[in-house]
């Protein structure tokens, strides 16, 4: 989606090179292959396959697509600000905004769950209002977690290594995975346009599958390997294009 946002922002589809459009399309195909449901690949009628694929889409997929679009806007905007603002300052501002929003969301979830604390109240929520059900359930989980920690701490049954592990997880997620990530992203996007940067980000599912295999022992099927190879080829295509462009500009006229 980043090339689309970039082209809309520039008001010209040709603002994004043909090679980048092609690389993004290849990466999209690779990601689809990696995430395809193996049961769909079994022999079926064409109509049955179409119905099966369409039936897997729900409101959740719609939210994910909306999230992808908003993230694409973020990548494009970071590309603009990265050339004007120090990466550390940009990551600090982003971290403060995210932390404030996160605390506000947690407080809202807890408040909503407090007003509907009983299981019957949760089940009474209309099934069509999935967002409300999700919010109340997560608020209950947050309240249950802290209540359990307080109870076990008072009883002396709280594992001694639990607090350091939680603190380490929070510090790692906040500094490395959030602030550090934005700092590195902001610095790198000073030299790489948003569309090509997004192609590198498309390697995320490849790395996720690799770490899941390495750390968790999860198995990856043939589609996963093929899709990962396709995504990698898209990134290499964009890198080759950038290298060719750099060599052309370095040749004296």
PDB file of C-alpha atoms in Angstrom:
ATOM      1  CA  UNK A   1       0.000   0.000   0.000  1.00  0.00           C
ATOM      2  CA  UNK A   2       2.957   2.342   0.489  1.00  0.00           C
ATOM      3  CA  UNK A   3       3.460   2.934  -3.260  1.00  0.00           C
ATOM      4  CA  UNK A   4      -0.240   3.765  -3.556  1.00  0.00           C
ATOM      5  CA  UNK A   5      -0.029   6.269  -0.693  1.00  0.00           C
ATOM      6  CA  UNK A   6       3.191   7.736  -2.119  1.00  0.00           C
ATOM      7  CA  UNK A   7       1.631   8.100  -5.570  1.00  0.00           C
ATOM      8  CA  UNK A   8      -1.509   9.705  -4.140  1.00  0.00           C
ATOM      9  CA  UNK A   9       0.620  12.088  -2.088  1.00  0.00           C
ATOM     10  CA  UNK A  10       2.634  13.067  -5.172  1.00  0.00           C
ATOM     11  CA  UNK A  11      -0.483  13.195  -7.348  1.00  0.00           C
ATOM     12  CA  UNK A  12       1.278  11.124  -9.972  1.00  0.00           C
ATOM     13  CA  UNK A  13       1.454   7.325 -10.365  1.00  0.00           C
ATOM     14  CA  UNK A  14       4.793   7.705 -12.125  1.00  0.00           C
ATOM     15  CA  UNK A  15       6.292   9.110  -8.924  1.00  0.00           C
ATOM     16  CA  UNK A  16       6.867   5.456  -8.025  1.00  0.00           C
ATOM     17  CA  UNK A  17       9.098   3.572 -10.465  1.00  0.00           C
ATOM     18  CA  UNK A  18       7.790   0.612 -12.458  1.00  0.00           C
ATOM     19  CA  UNK A  19      10.380  -1.640 -10.844  1.00  0.00           C
ATOM     20  CA  UNK A  20       9.125  -0.716  -7.381  1.00  0.00           C
ATOM     21  CA  UNK A  21       5.506  -1.361  -8.400  1.00  0.00           C
ATOM     22  CA  UNK A  22       6.545  -4.763  -9.726  1.00  0.00           C
ATOM     23  CA  UNK A  23       8.583  -5.583  -6.621  1.00  0.00           C
ATOM     24  CA  UNK A  24       5.675  -4.650  -4.347  1.00  0.00           C
ATOM     25  CA  UNK A  25       3.315  -6.852  -6.350  1.00  0.00           C
ATOM     26  CA  UNK A  26       5.768  -9.758  -6.136  1.00  0.00           C
ATOM     27  CA  UNK A  27       6.116  -9.245  -2.367  1.00  0.00           C
ATOM     28  CA  UNK A  28       2.327  -9.220  -1.994  1.00  0.00           C
ATOM     29  CA  UNK A  29       2.079 -12.513  -3.895  1.00  0.00           C
ATOM     30  CA  UNK A  30       4.762 -14.003  -1.651  1.00  0.00           C
ATOM     31  CA  UNK A  31       2.980 -12.943   1.543  1.00  0.00           C
ATOM     32  CA  UNK A  32      -0.303 -14.382   0.243  1.00  0.00           C
ATOM     33  CA  UNK A  33       1.447 -17.685  -0.541  1.00  0.00           C
ATOM     34  CA  UNK A  34       2.976 -17.802   2.960  1.00  0.00           C
ATOM     35  CA  UNK A  35      -0.389 -17.297   4.640  1.00  0.00           C
ATOM     36  CA  UNK A  36      -2.609 -19.402   2.382  1.00  0.00           C
ATOM     37  CA  UNK A  37      -4.768 -22.005   4.117  1.00  0.00           C
ATOM     38  CA  UNK A  38      -3.419 -25.451   3.110  1.00  0.00           C
ATOM     39  CA  UNK A  39      -6.960 -26.860   2.958  1.00  0.00           C
ATOM     40  CA  UNK A  40      -7.757 -24.473   0.103  1.00  0.00           C
ATOM     41  CA  UNK A  41      -5.033 -26.121  -1.954  1.00  0.00           C
ATOM     42  CA  UNK A  42      -6.844 -29.458  -1.847  1.00  0.00           C
ATOM     43  CA  UNK A  43      -8.787 -30.475  -5.008  1.00  0.00           C
ATOM     44  CA  UNK A  44     -12.086 -28.580  -5.141  1.00  0.00           C
ATOM     45  CA  UNK A  45     -14.416 -27.106  -7.700  1.00  0.00           C
ATOM     46  CA  UNK A  46     -13.420 -23.592  -8.750  1.00  0.00           C
ATOM     47  CA  UNK A  47     -16.638 -22.168  -7.318  1.00  0.00           C
ATOM     48  CA  UNK A  48     -16.042 -23.993  -4.043  1.00  0.00           C
ATOM     49  CA  UNK A  49     -12.518 -22.592  -3.805  1.00  0.00           C
ATOM     50  CA  UNK A  50     -13.773 -19.038  -4.397  1.00  0.00           C
ATOM     51  CA  UNK A  51     -16.457 -19.434  -1.742  1.00  0.00           C
ATOM     52  CA  UNK A  52     -13.924 -20.967   0.675  1.00  0.00           C
ATOM     53  CA  UNK A  53     -11.485 -18.077   0.235  1.00  0.00           C
ATOM     54  CA  UNK A  54     -14.181 -15.430   0.582  1.00  0.00           C
ATOM     55  CA  UNK A  55     -15.656 -17.141   3.636  1.00  0.00           C
ATOM     56  CA  UNK A  56     -12.363 -16.721   5.510  1.00  0.00           C
ATOM     57  CA  UNK A  57     -12.634 -12.924   5.386  1.00  0.00           C
ATOM     58  CA  UNK A  58     -14.336 -11.246   8.319  1.00  0.00           C
ATOM     59  CA  UNK A  59     -14.394  -7.980  10.223  1.00  0.00           C
ATOM     60  CA  UNK A  60     -10.986  -8.845  11.623  1.00  0.00           C
ATOM     61  CA  UNK A  61      -9.434  -8.885   8.181  1.00  0.00           C
ATOM     62  CA  UNK A  62     -11.040  -5.503   7.484  1.00  0.00           C
ATOM     63  CA  UNK A  63      -9.418  -4.048  10.593  1.00  0.00           C
ATOM     64  CA  UNK A  64      -6.071  -5.509   9.569  1.00  0.00           C
ATOM     65  CA  UNK A  65      -6.365  -3.929   6.121  1.00  0.00           C
ATOM     66  CA  UNK A  66      -7.230  -0.589   7.735  1.00  0.00           C
ATOM     67  CA  UNK A  67      -4.223  -0.982  10.025  1.00  0.00           C
ATOM     68  CA  UNK A  68      -1.991  -1.725   7.030  1.00  0.00           C
ATOM     69  CA  UNK A  69      -3.237   1.413   5.284  1.00  0.00           C
ATOM     70  CA  UNK A  70      -2.579   3.571   8.356  1.00  0.00           C
ATOM     71  CA  UNK A  71       0.869   2.012   8.770  1.00  0.00           C
ATOM     72  CA  UNK A  72       1.584   2.826   5.127  1.00  0.00           C
ATOM     73  CA  UNK A  73       0.748   6.459   5.824  1.00  0.00           C
ATOM     74  CA  UNK A  74       3.144   6.329   8.772  1.00  0.00           C
ATOM     75  CA  UNK A  75       5.969   4.988   6.580  1.00  0.00           C
ATOM     76  CA  UNK A  76       5.438   7.769   4.063  1.00  0.00           C
ATOM     77  CA  UNK A  77       5.257  10.453   6.745  1.00  0.00           C
ATOM     78  CA  UNK A  78       8.398   9.162   8.470  1.00  0.00           C
ATOM     79  CA  UNK A  79      10.120   9.401   5.111  1.00  0.00           C
ATOM     80  CA  UNK A  80       9.217  13.099   5.082  1.00  0.00           C
ATOM     81  CA  UNK A  81      10.139  13.883   8.687  1.00  0.00           C
ATOM     82  CA  UNK A  82      13.310  11.756   8.715  1.00  0.00           C
ATOM     83  CA  UNK A  83      15.028  14.289   6.467  1.00  0.00           C
ATOM     84  CA  UNK A  84      14.123  17.187   8.771  1.00  0.00           C
ATOM     85  CA  UNK A  85      14.211  15.833  12.335  1.00  0.00           C
ATOM     86  CA  UNK A  86      16.887  14.000  14.295  1.00  0.00           C
ATOM     87  CA  UNK A  87      15.990  10.265  14.470  1.00  0.00           C
ATOM     88  CA  UNK A  88      16.397  10.150  18.251  1.00  0.00           C
ATOM     89  CA  UNK A  89      14.090  13.140  18.736  1.00  0.00           C
ATOM     90  CA  UNK A  90      11.531  11.657  16.350  1.00  0.00           C
ATOM     91  CA  UNK A  91      11.558   8.301  18.155  1.00  0.00           C
ATOM     92  CA  UNK A  92      11.267  10.040  21.532  1.00  0.00           C
ATOM     93  CA  UNK A  93       8.171  11.978  20.441  1.00  0.00           C
ATOM     94  CA  UNK A  94       6.613   8.839  18.965  1.00  0.00           C
ATOM     95  CA  UNK A  95       7.358   6.844  22.129  1.00  0.00           C
ATOM     96  CA  UNK A  96       5.713   9.482  24.341  1.00  0.00           C
ATOM     97  CA  UNK A  97       2.599   9.562  22.155  1.00  0.00           C
ATOM     98  CA  UNK A  98       2.372   5.757  22.047  1.00  0.00           C
ATOM     99  CA  UNK A  99       2.898   5.448  25.803  1.00  0.00           C
ATOM    100  CA  UNK A 100       0.206   8.037  26.526  1.00  0.00           C
ATOM    101  CA  UNK A 101      -2.233   6.383  24.133  1.00  0.00           C
ATOM    102  CA  UNK A 102      -1.458   2.934  25.557  1.00  0.00           C
ATOM    103  CA  UNK A 103      -2.121   3.997  29.147  1.00  0.00           C
ATOM    104  CA  UNK A 104      -5.349   5.685  28.056  1.00  0.00           C
ATOM    105  CA  UNK A 105      -6.508   2.529  26.249  1.00  0.00           C
ATOM    106  CA  UNK A 106      -5.637   0.307  29.219  1.00  0.00           C
ATOM    107  CA  UNK A 107      -7.531   2.624  31.568  1.00  0.00           C
ATOM    108  CA  UNK A 108     -10.551   2.625  29.247  1.00  0.00           C
ATOM    109  CA  UNK A 109     -10.542  -1.178  28.978  1.00  0.00           C
ATOM    110  CA  UNK A 110     -10.348  -1.593  32.754  1.00  0.00           C
ATOM    111  CA  UNK A 111     -13.138   0.937  33.262  1.00  0.00           C
ATOM    112  CA  UNK A 112     -15.367  -0.821  30.725  1.00  0.00           C
ATOM    113  CA  UNK A 113     -14.709  -4.209  32.306  1.00  0.00           C
ATOM    114  CA  UNK A 114     -15.435  -2.812  35.783  1.00  0.00           C
ATOM    115  CA  UNK A 115     -18.863  -1.631  34.667  1.00  0.00           C
ATOM    116  CA  UNK A 116     -19.543  -5.045  33.105  1.00  0.00           C
ATOM    117  CA  UNK A 117     -17.565  -7.281  35.426  1.00  0.00           C
ATOM    118  CA  UNK A 118     -19.801 -10.344  35.481  1.00  0.00           C
ATOM    119  CA  UNK A 119     -19.541 -13.151  32.951  1.00  0.00           C
ATOM    120  CA  UNK A 120     -23.258 -12.836  32.268  1.00  0.00           C
ATOM    121  CA  UNK A 121     -22.773  -9.182  31.356  1.00  0.00           C
ATOM    122  CA  UNK A 122     -20.076 -10.095  28.855  1.00  0.00           C
ATOM    123  CA  UNK A 123     -22.234 -12.805  27.313  1.00  0.00           C
ATOM    124  CA  UNK A 124     -25.171 -10.408  27.203  1.00  0.00           C
ATOM    125  CA  UNK A 125     -23.298  -8.098  24.856  1.00  0.00           C
ATOM    126  CA  UNK A 126     -24.740  -8.412  21.391  1.00  0.00           C
ATOM    127  CA  UNK A 127     -22.601 -10.746  19.304  1.00  0.00           C
ATOM    128  CA  UNK A 128     -22.709  -8.267  16.459  1.00  0.00           C
ATOM    129  CA  UNK A 129     -20.825  -5.787  18.640  1.00  0.00           C
ATOM    130  CA  UNK A 130     -17.559  -7.732  18.525  1.00  0.00           C
ATOM    131  CA  UNK A 131     -15.482  -4.659  19.409  1.00  0.00           C
ATOM    132  CA  UNK A 132     -17.319  -4.191  22.711  1.00  0.00           C
ATOM    133  CA  UNK A 133     -16.978  -7.866  23.571  1.00  0.00           C
ATOM    134  CA  UNK A 134     -13.277  -7.726  22.748  1.00  0.00           C
ATOM    135  CA  UNK A 135     -12.784  -4.616  24.894  1.00  0.00           C
ATOM    136  CA  UNK A 136     -14.598  -6.040  27.924  1.00  0.00           C
ATOM    137  CA  UNK A 137     -12.788  -9.388  27.678  1.00  0.00           C
ATOM    138  CA  UNK A 138      -9.371  -7.719  27.490  1.00  0.00           C
ATOM    139  CA  UNK A 139     -10.264  -5.393  30.351  1.00  0.00           C
ATOM    140  CA  UNK A 140     -11.187  -8.416  32.447  1.00  0.00           C
ATOM    141  CA  UNK A 141      -7.862 -10.066  31.572  1.00  0.00           C
ATOM    142  CA  UNK A 142      -5.943  -6.956  32.685  1.00  0.00           C
ATOM    143  CA  UNK A 143      -7.871  -6.726  35.958  1.00  0.00           C
ATOM    144  CA  UNK A 144      -7.479 -10.458  36.624  1.00  0.00           C
ATOM    145  CA  UNK A 145      -3.727 -10.252  36.004  1.00  0.00           C
ATOM    146  CA  UNK A 146      -3.139  -7.411  38.465  1.00  0.00           C
ATOM    147  CA  UNK A 147      -5.518  -8.850  41.064  1.00  0.00           C
ATOM    148  CA  UNK A 148      -3.712 -12.183  40.869  1.00  0.00           C
ATOM    149  CA  UNK A 149      -0.317 -10.482  41.227  1.00  0.00           C
ATOM    150  CA  UNK A 150      -1.523  -8.532  44.275  1.00  0.00           C
ATOM    151  CA  UNK A 151      -3.056 -11.615  45.896  1.00  0.00           C
ATOM    152  CA  UNK A 152      -0.036 -13.838  45.347  1.00  0.00           C
ATOM    153  CA  UNK A 153       2.310 -11.076  46.464  1.00  0.00           C
ATOM    154  CA  UNK A 154       0.359 -10.707  49.722  1.00  0.00           C
ATOM    155  CA  UNK A 155       0.407 -14.475  50.202  1.00  0.00           C
ATOM    156  CA  UNK A 156       4.107 -14.706  49.426  1.00  0.00           C
ATOM    157  CA  UNK A 157       3.491 -17.127  46.563  1.00  0.00           C
ATOM    158  CA  UNK A 158       4.605 -14.790  43.789  1.00  0.00           C
ATOM    159  CA  UNK A 159       7.639 -16.307  42.003  1.00  0.00           C
ATOM    160  CA  UNK A 160      10.732 -14.224  42.867  1.00  0.00           C
ATOM    161  CA  UNK A 161      11.858 -14.053  39.247  1.00  0.00           C
ATOM    162  CA  UNK A 162       8.472 -12.918  37.911  1.00  0.00           C
ATOM    163  CA  UNK A 163       8.912  -9.192  38.552  1.00  0.00           C
ATOM    164  CA  UNK A 164      12.414  -8.994  36.972  1.00  0.00           C
ATOM    165  CA  UNK A 165      11.157 -10.942  33.954  1.00  0.00           C
ATOM    166  CA  UNK A 166       8.157  -8.652  33.534  1.00  0.00           C
ATOM    167  CA  UNK A 167      10.320  -5.553  33.983  1.00  0.00           C
ATOM    168  CA  UNK A 168      12.842  -6.835  31.468  1.00  0.00           C
ATOM    169  CA  UNK A 169      10.095  -7.607  28.959  1.00  0.00           C
ATOM    170  CA  UNK A 170       8.556  -4.153  29.348  1.00  0.00           C
ATOM    171  CA  UNK A 171      11.929  -2.389  29.054  1.00  0.00           C
ATOM    172  CA  UNK A 172      12.907  -4.448  25.996  1.00  0.00           C
ATOM    173  CA  UNK A 173       9.555  -3.838  24.274  1.00  0.00           C
ATOM    174  CA  UNK A 174       9.624  -0.124  25.060  1.00  0.00           C
ATOM    175  CA  UNK A 175      13.247   0.694  24.258  1.00  0.00           C
ATOM    176  CA  UNK A 176      14.323  -1.760  21.543  1.00  0.00           C
ATOM    177  CA  UNK A 177      11.064  -2.790  19.865  1.00  0.00           C
ATOM    178  CA  UNK A 178       9.450   0.671  19.983  1.00  0.00           C
ATOM    179  CA  UNK A 179      11.786   3.636  20.480  1.00  0.00           C
ATOM    180  CA  UNK A 180      14.855   1.926  19.036  1.00  0.00           C
ATOM    181  CA  UNK A 181      12.909   0.611  16.068  1.00  0.00           C
ATOM    182  CA  UNK A 182      11.633   4.070  15.173  1.00  0.00           C
ATOM    183  CA  UNK A 183      15.120   5.573  15.570  1.00  0.00           C
ATOM    184  CA  UNK A 184      16.653   3.029  13.184  1.00  0.00           C
ATOM    185  CA  UNK A 185      13.717   3.364  10.794  1.00  0.00           C
ATOM    186  CA  UNK A 186      13.916   7.153  10.799  1.00  0.00           C
ATOM    187  CA  UNK A 187      17.657   7.138  10.180  1.00  0.00           C
ATOM    188  CA  UNK A 188      17.444   4.574   7.357  1.00  0.00           C
ATOM    189  CA  UNK A 189      14.583   6.346   5.605  1.00  0.00           C
ATOM    190  CA  UNK A 190      16.791   9.389   5.183  1.00  0.00           C
ATOM    191  CA  UNK A 191      18.481   7.444   2.386  1.00  0.00           C
ATOM    192  CA  UNK A 192      15.714   5.077   1.158  1.00  0.00           C
ATOM    193  CA  UNK A 193      12.372   6.119  -0.288  1.00  0.00           C
ATOM    194  CA  UNK A 194       9.240   4.861   1.548  1.00  0.00           C
ATOM    195  CA  UNK A 195       8.204   2.335  -1.137  1.00  0.00           C
ATOM    196  CA  UNK A 196      11.576   0.588  -1.173  1.00  0.00           C
ATOM    197  CA  UNK A 197      11.760   0.730   2.628  1.00  0.00           C
ATOM    198  CA  UNK A 198       8.383  -0.961   2.829  1.00  0.00           C
ATOM    199  CA  UNK A 199       9.696  -3.799   0.664  1.00  0.00           C
ATOM    200  CA  UNK A 200      12.344  -4.434   3.302  1.00  0.00           C
ATOM    201  CA  UNK A 201       9.626  -4.344   5.986  1.00  0.00           C
ATOM    202  CA  UNK A 202       7.746  -7.010   4.005  1.00  0.00           C
ATOM    203  CA  UNK A 203      10.462  -9.427   5.159  1.00  0.00           C
ATOM    204  CA  UNK A 204       8.811  -9.350   8.595  1.00  0.00           C
ATOM    205  CA  UNK A 205       6.676 -12.483   8.021  1.00  0.00           C
ATOM    206  CA  UNK A 206       9.765 -14.253   6.691  1.00  0.00           C
ATOM    207  CA  UNK A 207      11.732 -13.411   9.842  1.00  0.00           C
ATOM    208  CA  UNK A 208       8.706 -14.254  12.009  1.00  0.00           C
ATOM    209  CA  UNK A 209       8.405 -17.706  10.465  1.00  0.00           C
ATOM    210  CA  UNK A 210      12.157 -18.239  10.752  1.00  0.00           C
ATOM    211  CA  UNK A 211      12.277 -17.320  14.445  1.00  0.00           C
ATOM    212  CA  UNK A 212       9.158 -19.416  15.105  1.00  0.00           C
ATOM    213  CA  UNK A 213      10.959 -22.375  13.552  1.00  0.00           C
ATOM    214  CA  UNK A 214      14.209 -21.670  15.404  1.00  0.00           C
ATOM    215  CA  UNK A 215      12.906 -20.684  18.853  1.00  0.00           C
ATOM    216  CA  UNK A 216       9.527 -22.444  19.097  1.00  0.00           C
ATOM    217  CA  UNK A 217      10.115 -25.456  16.916  1.00  0.00           C
ATOM    218  CA  UNK A 218       7.176 -24.637  14.654  1.00  0.00           C
ATOM    219  CA  UNK A 219       7.134 -26.330  11.259  1.00  0.00           C
ATOM    220  CA  UNK A 220       6.795 -24.368   8.035  1.00  0.00           C
ATOM    221  CA  UNK A 221       5.081 -25.991   5.068  1.00  0.00           C
ATOM    222  CA  UNK A 222       6.122 -25.794   1.432  1.00  0.00           C
ATOM    223  CA  UNK A 223       3.958 -22.712   0.853  1.00  0.00           C
ATOM    224  CA  UNK A 224       5.849 -20.926   3.626  1.00  0.00           C
ATOM    225  CA  UNK A 225       9.234 -21.599   2.040  1.00  0.00           C
ATOM    226  CA  UNK A 226       8.009 -20.683  -1.441  1.00  0.00           C
ATOM    227  CA  UNK A 227       6.325 -17.489  -0.209  1.00  0.00           C
ATOM    228  CA  UNK A 228       9.422 -16.461   1.735  1.00  0.00           C
ATOM    229  CA  UNK A 229      11.581 -16.956  -1.349  1.00  0.00           C
ATOM    230  CA  UNK A 230       9.184 -14.846  -3.425  1.00  0.00           C
ATOM    231  CA  UNK A 231       9.271 -11.997  -0.869  1.00  0.00           C
ATOM    232  CA  UNK A 232      13.068 -12.159  -0.749  1.00  0.00           C
ATOM    233  CA  UNK A 233      13.226 -11.974  -4.560  1.00  0.00           C
ATOM    234  CA  UNK A 234      11.077  -8.819  -4.450  1.00  0.00           C
ATOM    235  CA  UNK A 235      13.460  -7.179  -1.985  1.00  0.00           C
ATOM    236  CA  UNK A 236      16.452  -8.169  -4.118  1.00  0.00           C
ATOM    237  CA  UNK A 237      14.713  -6.721  -7.180  1.00  0.00           C
ATOM    238  CA  UNK A 238      14.265  -3.367  -5.422  1.00  0.00           C
ATOM    239  CA  UNK A 239      17.857  -3.454  -4.152  1.00  0.00           C
ATOM    240  CA  UNK A 240      19.151  -4.172  -7.659  1.00  0.00           C
ATOM    241  CA  UNK A 241      17.124  -1.243  -8.987  1.00  0.00           C
ATOM    242  CA  UNK A 242      18.542   1.082  -6.329  1.00  0.00           C
ATOM    243  CA  UNK A 243      22.085  -0.101  -7.022  1.00  0.00           C
ATOM    244  CA  UNK A 244      21.664   0.459 -10.755  1.00  0.00           C
ATOM    245  CA  UNK A 245      20.307   3.938 -10.133  1.00  0.00           C
ATOM    246  CA  UNK A 246      23.252   4.763  -7.867  1.00  0.00           C
ATOM    247  CA  UNK A 247      25.751   3.548 -10.453  1.00  0.00           C
ATOM    248  CA  UNK A 248      24.079   5.589 -13.175  1.00  0.00           C
ATOM    249  CA  UNK A 249      24.225   8.761 -11.093  1.00  0.00           C
ATOM    250  CA  UNK A 250      27.873   8.152 -10.202  1.00  0.00           C
ATOM    251  CA  UNK A 251      28.964   7.931 -13.861  1.00  0.00           C
ATOM    252  CA  UNK A 252      30.366  11.320 -14.911  1.00  0.00           C
ATOM    253  CA  UNK A 253      28.685  12.904 -17.925  1.00  0.00           C
TER     254      UNK A 253
END
